[in-house]
């Protein structure tokens, strides 16, 4: 679900640079914010939690007017019945397919991490410090709202897993839950990095450049944005870090539990996006608007990407394991 997000105007946040709300593709067309976008008051928590209050709690369904470029029918109004139908079906499927007898990983699987002071261990240590540095510079360049994005939630998970991989050889077995998290993040990091890398570089970026940049100035502006230091890390090199940490450092084939856990995290982000961000008028991913009847197609496509990634990487991992065994 790494799809187009609007661009805050640089003159509103001169210190923030071209990127503002997120490090996702940004709307390159001229913006015409609504009158309410000049100064939006803080939304009281009671208004947000009040079940009798209107669903969209910001004027015109556009947070500070940053999403006025999006058709109003995707910002306000009733949901398509396709959205709740998909959500109910998805939740029921998650419950029905829960791994038995437990979702916990076997003890042997939780001990798959590089030995201390090995080459892979040093990589994980350096990788942790590097990905943490990128988070720091991204926060300085942009805003904490980057953590609302799929891209930076994926990047944060990659950072955390590098850190656990580096610390694991020195941790006693009593840190059982941390080892479980380490394995839960294995496929999660790889699949989210794969989705981010593929959709952004081969779908969104070309479409935005061709369709959204209708002048030479906008094209140059977008290319400068696209090849910014932090975005190159988050959109191009993210897949490299994920592969080195989850496959090269300690390879194993993924099991059904890996896929199931990733589907749960996808569901969690979907619910967060639809139940919180939609109400706040933060439409980072317009193709997932619950007001469009075709949302069931985009939701299903996301699930399909996860499943395809699961089988695709498993085939590559099997070949990698065999090749490594022959080489050793």
C-alpha positions as CSV (number, residue, x, y, z in Angstrom):
1,X,0.0,0.0,0.0
2,X,2.6,2.5,-0.9
3,X,0.5,4.9,-3.0
4,X,0.3,8.5,-3.9
5,X,0.2,11.2,-1.2
6,X,-0.2,14.9,-1.5
7,X,2.6,17.4,-1.2
8,X,2.7,20.1,1.4
9,X,3.8,23.3,-0.3
10,X,7.4,24.2,0.4
11,X,6.6,27.8,1.3
12,X,4.5,26.7,4.2
13,X,7.4,24.8,5.8
14,X,10.5,26.3,4.4
15,X,12.7,24.4,6.8
16,X,11.1,21.1,6.0
17,X,12.1,21.0,2.3
18,X,10.0,19.6,-0.5
19,X,8.8,16.6,1.5
20,X,6.3,17.3,4.2
21,X,3.6,15.0,5.5
22,X,5.4,11.8,4.4
23,X,8.1,10.5,2.2
24,X,5.6,9.2,-0.3
25,X,4.9,10.5,-3.8
26,X,3.5,14.0,-3.6
27,X,0.9,15.8,-5.7
28,X,2.8,17.9,-8.2
29,X,-0.1,19.9,-9.6
30,X,-1.0,23.3,-8.3
31,X,-2.9,23.3,-5.1
32,X,-5.9,25.5,-4.2
33,X,-6.4,25.0,-0.4
34,X,-9.8,25.7,1.0
35,X,-10.4,28.7,3.3
36,X,-10.3,26.4,6.3
37,X,-6.8,25.3,5.5
38,X,-5.2,28.5,6.8
39,X,-5.6,27.7,10.5
40,X,-7.3,24.4,11.6
41,X,-7.9,24.3,15.3
42,X,-7.0,21.2,17.3
43,X,-9.7,18.6,17.4
44,X,-10.9,17.8,20.9
45,X,-10.5,14.1,21.8
46,X,-14.1,13.9,22.9
47,X,-15.3,15.0,19.4
48,X,-13.2,12.3,17.8
49,X,-14.5,9.6,20.1
50,X,-18.1,10.7,20.2
51,X,-20.1,8.0,18.3
52,X,-22.8,10.6,17.5
53,X,-20.4,13.0,16.0
54,X,-19.9,13.2,12.2
55,X,-17.4,10.7,10.8
56,X,-15.0,13.2,9.1
57,X,-14.0,15.6,11.8
58,X,-12.1,18.2,9.7
59,X,-13.7,20.7,7.3
60,X,-14.2,19.4,3.8
61,X,-12.6,16.1,4.6
62,X,-9.1,17.6,4.0
63,X,-6.6,18.1,6.7
64,X,-5.5,21.8,6.6
65,X,-6.5,21.8,2.9
66,X,-3.5,19.7,1.9
67,X,-5.9,17.2,0.2
68,X,-8.2,19.5,-1.6
69,X,-6.8,18.3,-4.9
70,X,-8.5,14.9,-4.2
71,X,-12.0,14.6,-5.6
72,X,-14.5,15.4,-2.8
73,X,-16.4,12.2,-3.4
74,X,-13.3,10.3,-2.1
75,X,-12.9,12.6,1.0
76,X,-16.4,12.9,2.4
77,X,-19.7,11.0,2.3
78,X,-20.7,7.4,3.0
79,X,-18.5,4.5,2.5
80,X,-19.1,2.0,-0.3
81,X,-20.6,-1.2,1.1
82,X,-17.5,-3.0,-0.5
83,X,-15.2,-1.6,2.2
84,X,-17.0,-3.1,5.3
85,X,-17.6,-6.3,3.3
86,X,-13.9,-6.7,2.7
87,X,-12.9,-5.8,6.3
88,X,-15.3,-8.3,7.8
89,X,-14.2,-11.0,5.4
90,X,-10.5,-10.2,6.0
91,X,-10.9,-10.3,9.8
92,X,-12.9,-13.6,9.6
93,X,-10.1,-15.1,7.4
94,X,-7.4,-14.0,9.8
95,X,-9.3,-15.6,12.7
96,X,-10.0,-18.8,10.8
97,X,-6.5,-19.3,9.5
98,X,-4.7,-18.7,12.8
99,X,-1.8,-21.1,13.1
100,X,-2.5,-24.0,15.4
101,X,-1.7,-24.9,18.2
102,X,0.2,-21.6,18.7
103,X,1.4,-18.6,16.7
104,X,4.7,-18.7,18.5
105,X,7.9,-19.7,16.7
106,X,9.8,-22.8,17.7
107,X,12.8,-22.3,20.0
108,X,15.2,-23.3,17.2
109,X,13.8,-20.7,14.8
110,X,14.2,-17.9,17.4
111,X,18.0,-18.7,17.7
112,X,18.6,-17.9,14.0
113,X,20.9,-14.9,14.2
114,X,24.6,-14.3,13.4
115,X,27.3,-15.2,15.9
116,X,28.8,-12.3,17.8
117,X,31.6,-10.6,16.0
118,X,31.0,-12.4,12.7
119,X,30.8,-10.5,9.4
120,X,27.0,-10.6,9.4
121,X,27.0,-9.5,13.1
122,X,29.0,-6.4,12.2
123,X,26.7,-5.7,9.3
124,X,23.7,-5.8,11.5
125,X,25.3,-3.5,14.0
126,X,26.3,-1.0,11.4
127,X,23.0,-1.4,9.6
128,X,21.1,-0.6,12.9
129,X,23.1,2.5,13.4
130,X,22.7,3.6,9.8
131,X,18.9,3.0,9.6
132,X,18.6,4.8,12.9
133,X,20.6,7.7,11.5
134,X,18.3,7.9,8.5
135,X,15.3,8.0,10.8
136,X,16.9,10.9,12.7
137,X,17.7,12.9,9.5
138,X,14.2,12.2,8.1
139,X,12.6,13.6,11.2
140,X,14.8,16.7,11.0
141,X,14.0,17.2,7.4
142,X,10.3,16.4,7.6
143,X,7.9,15.9,10.6
144,X,7.0,13.1,13.0
145,X,4.0,12.4,10.8
146,X,6.3,10.3,8.6
147,X,5.6,7.5,11.1
148,X,2.0,7.5,9.8
149,X,3.3,6.3,6.4
150,X,3.7,2.7,5.3
151,X,7.2,3.5,4.1
152,X,8.5,4.7,7.4
153,X,6.7,2.1,9.4
154,X,8.5,-0.4,7.3
155,X,11.8,1.4,7.7
156,X,11.4,1.5,11.5
157,X,10.7,-2.2,11.6
158,X,13.9,-2.8,9.5
159,X,15.9,-0.6,11.9
160,X,14.5,-2.5,15.0
161,X,15.2,-5.9,13.5
162,X,18.8,-4.9,12.7
163,X,19.2,-3.8,16.4
164,X,17.8,-7.1,17.8
165,X,19.9,-9.1,15.4
166,X,23.1,-7.4,16.7
167,X,22.0,-7.7,20.4
168,X,20.7,-11.3,20.2
169,X,24.0,-13.1,20.7
170,X,24.5,-11.4,24.1
171,X,20.9,-11.9,25.4
172,X,20.0,-14.7,27.7
173,X,17.1,-17.0,26.8
174,X,14.9,-15.2,29.3
175,X,14.4,-12.5,26.6
176,X,12.0,-15.0,25.0
177,X,9.5,-12.4,23.8
178,X,12.2,-10.3,22.1
179,X,13.4,-13.3,20.1
180,X,9.8,-13.9,19.1
181,X,9.5,-10.3,17.9
182,X,12.8,-10.8,16.0
183,X,11.2,-13.6,14.0
184,X,7.8,-11.9,13.6
185,X,9.7,-9.0,11.9
186,X,11.6,-11.3,9.6
187,X,9.0,-11.6,6.8
188,X,7.3,-8.3,7.8
189,X,10.5,-6.4,7.0
190,X,11.0,-8.2,3.7
191,X,7.5,-7.9,2.4
192,X,6.9,-4.3,3.3
193,X,10.3,-3.4,1.8
194,X,9.4,-5.3,-1.3
195,X,6.0,-3.6,-1.7
196,X,7.5,-0.2,-1.1
197,X,10.4,-0.7,-3.5
198,X,8.3,-2.2,-6.3
199,X,5.2,0.0,-6.2
200,X,7.1,3.3,-5.7
201,X,9.8,2.8,-8.3
202,X,8.0,0.9,-11.0
203,X,4.4,2.2,-10.6
204,X,4.0,5.4,-8.7
205,X,7.1,7.3,-9.6
206,X,6.7,6.9,-13.4
207,X,3.0,7.7,-13.3
208,X,3.5,10.9,-11.2
209,X,6.4,12.0,-13.4
210,X,4.4,11.5,-16.6
211,X,0.9,12.4,-15.5
212,X,1.4,14.7,-12.6
213,X,4.4,16.8,-13.8
214,X,3.0,18.7,-16.8
215,X,5.8,21.3,-16.9
216,X,9.6,21.2,-17.1
217,X,9.8,23.0,-13.7
218,X,7.6,20.4,-12.0
219,X,9.5,17.6,-13.6
220,X,12.8,18.9,-12.3
221,X,11.3,19.6,-8.9
222,X,10.0,16.0,-8.7
223,X,13.3,14.5,-9.8
224,X,15.1,16.5,-7.1
225,X,12.6,15.3,-4.6
226,X,12.7,11.7,-5.8
227,X,16.5,11.5,-5.6
228,X,16.7,13.2,-2.2
229,X,19.1,11.5,0.2
230,X,16.5,10.2,2.6
231,X,14.1,9.0,-0.1
232,X,16.8,7.1,-1.9
233,X,17.4,5.2,1.3
234,X,13.7,4.7,2.1
235,X,12.5,3.8,-1.5
236,X,15.6,2.3,-3.3
237,X,18.0,0.9,-0.7
238,X,15.4,-0.3,1.7
239,X,15.1,-3.6,-0.1
240,X,18.9,-4.1,0.1
241,X,18.9,-3.7,3.9
242,X,15.9,-6.0,4.3
243,X,17.5,-8.8,2.2
244,X,20.8,-8.6,4.0
245,X,19.2,-8.7,7.4
246,X,16.4,-11.3,6.8
247,X,18.0,-13.6,4.3
248,X,21.8,-13.2,4.0
249,X,22.5,-12.9,7.7
250,X,20.5,-15.9,8.8
251,X,18.5,-17.6,6.0
252,X,15.5,-19.8,6.5
253,X,12.4,-20.6,4.5
254,X,9.3,-18.7,5.6
255,X,6.5,-20.7,7.2
256,X,2.8,-20.1,7.3
257,X,3.1,-18.3,10.7
258,X,5.3,-15.7,9.0
259,X,2.7,-15.0,6.4
260,X,-0.1,-14.9,9.0
261,X,1.7,-12.5,11.2
262,X,2.4,-10.1,8.3
263,X,-1.3,-10.3,7.4
264,X,-2.2,-9.2,10.9
265,X,0.1,-6.2,10.7
266,X,-1.4,-5.3,7.3
267,X,-4.9,-5.5,8.9
268,X,-3.7,-3.3,11.8
269,X,-2.4,-0.6,9.4
270,X,-5.6,-0.9,7.3
271,X,-7.8,-0.3,10.3
272,X,-5.6,2.6,11.5
273,X,-5.8,4.2,8.0
274,X,-9.6,3.8,7.6
275,X,-10.7,4.4,11.2
276,X,-8.3,7.2,12.1
277,X,-6.6,8.8,9.2
278,X,-9.7,8.9,7.0
279,X,-11.6,10.7,9.8
280,X,-8.7,13.2,10.1
281,X,-8.9,13.9,6.4
282,X,-5.3,12.6,5.8
283,X,-5.8,10.7,2.5
284,X,-2.2,9.6,1.9
285,X,-3.4,6.7,-0.3
286,X,-6.4,7.8,-2.4
287,X,-6.8,4.5,-4.2
288,X,-7.7,3.0,-0.8
289,X,-10.6,5.4,-0.2
290,X,-13.5,3.4,1.4
291,X,-15.9,5.6,-0.6
292,X,-15.1,4.1,-4.0
293,X,-16.7,0.8,-5.0
294,X,-13.4,-0.3,-6.6
295,X,-11.7,-0.2,-3.1
296,X,-12.3,-3.9,-2.8
297,X,-10.0,-4.4,-5.8
298,X,-7.2,-2.4,-4.3
299,X,-7.6,-4.0,-0.9
300,X,-7.5,-7.4,-2.5
301,X,-4.5,-6.5,-4.6
302,X,-2.6,-5.6,-1.4
303,X,-3.4,-9.0,0.1
304,X,-2.4,-10.7,-3.2
305,X,1.0,-8.8,-3.1
306,X,1.7,-10.2,0.3
307,X,0.9,-13.8,-0.7
308,X,2.9,-13.5,-4.0
309,X,5.9,-12.1,-2.1
310,X,5.7,-15.0,0.4
311,X,5.9,-17.7,-2.3
312,X,8.4,-15.7,-4.5
313,X,10.9,-15.1,-1.8
314,X,10.6,-18.6,-0.5
315,X,11.7,-19.9,-3.9
316,X,14.7,-17.5,-3.9
317,X,15.6,-18.4,-0.4
318,X,15.6,-22.1,-1.1
319,X,18.1,-21.5,-4.0
320,X,20.2,-19.3,-1.8
321,X,20.4,-21.9,0.9
322,X,21.4,-24.6,-1.5
323,X,24.0,-22.4,-3.2
324,X,25.4,-21.5,0.2
325,X,25.6,-25.1,1.3
326,X,27.4,-26.1,-1.9
327,X,29.9,-23.2,-1.5
328,X,30.7,-24.1,2.1
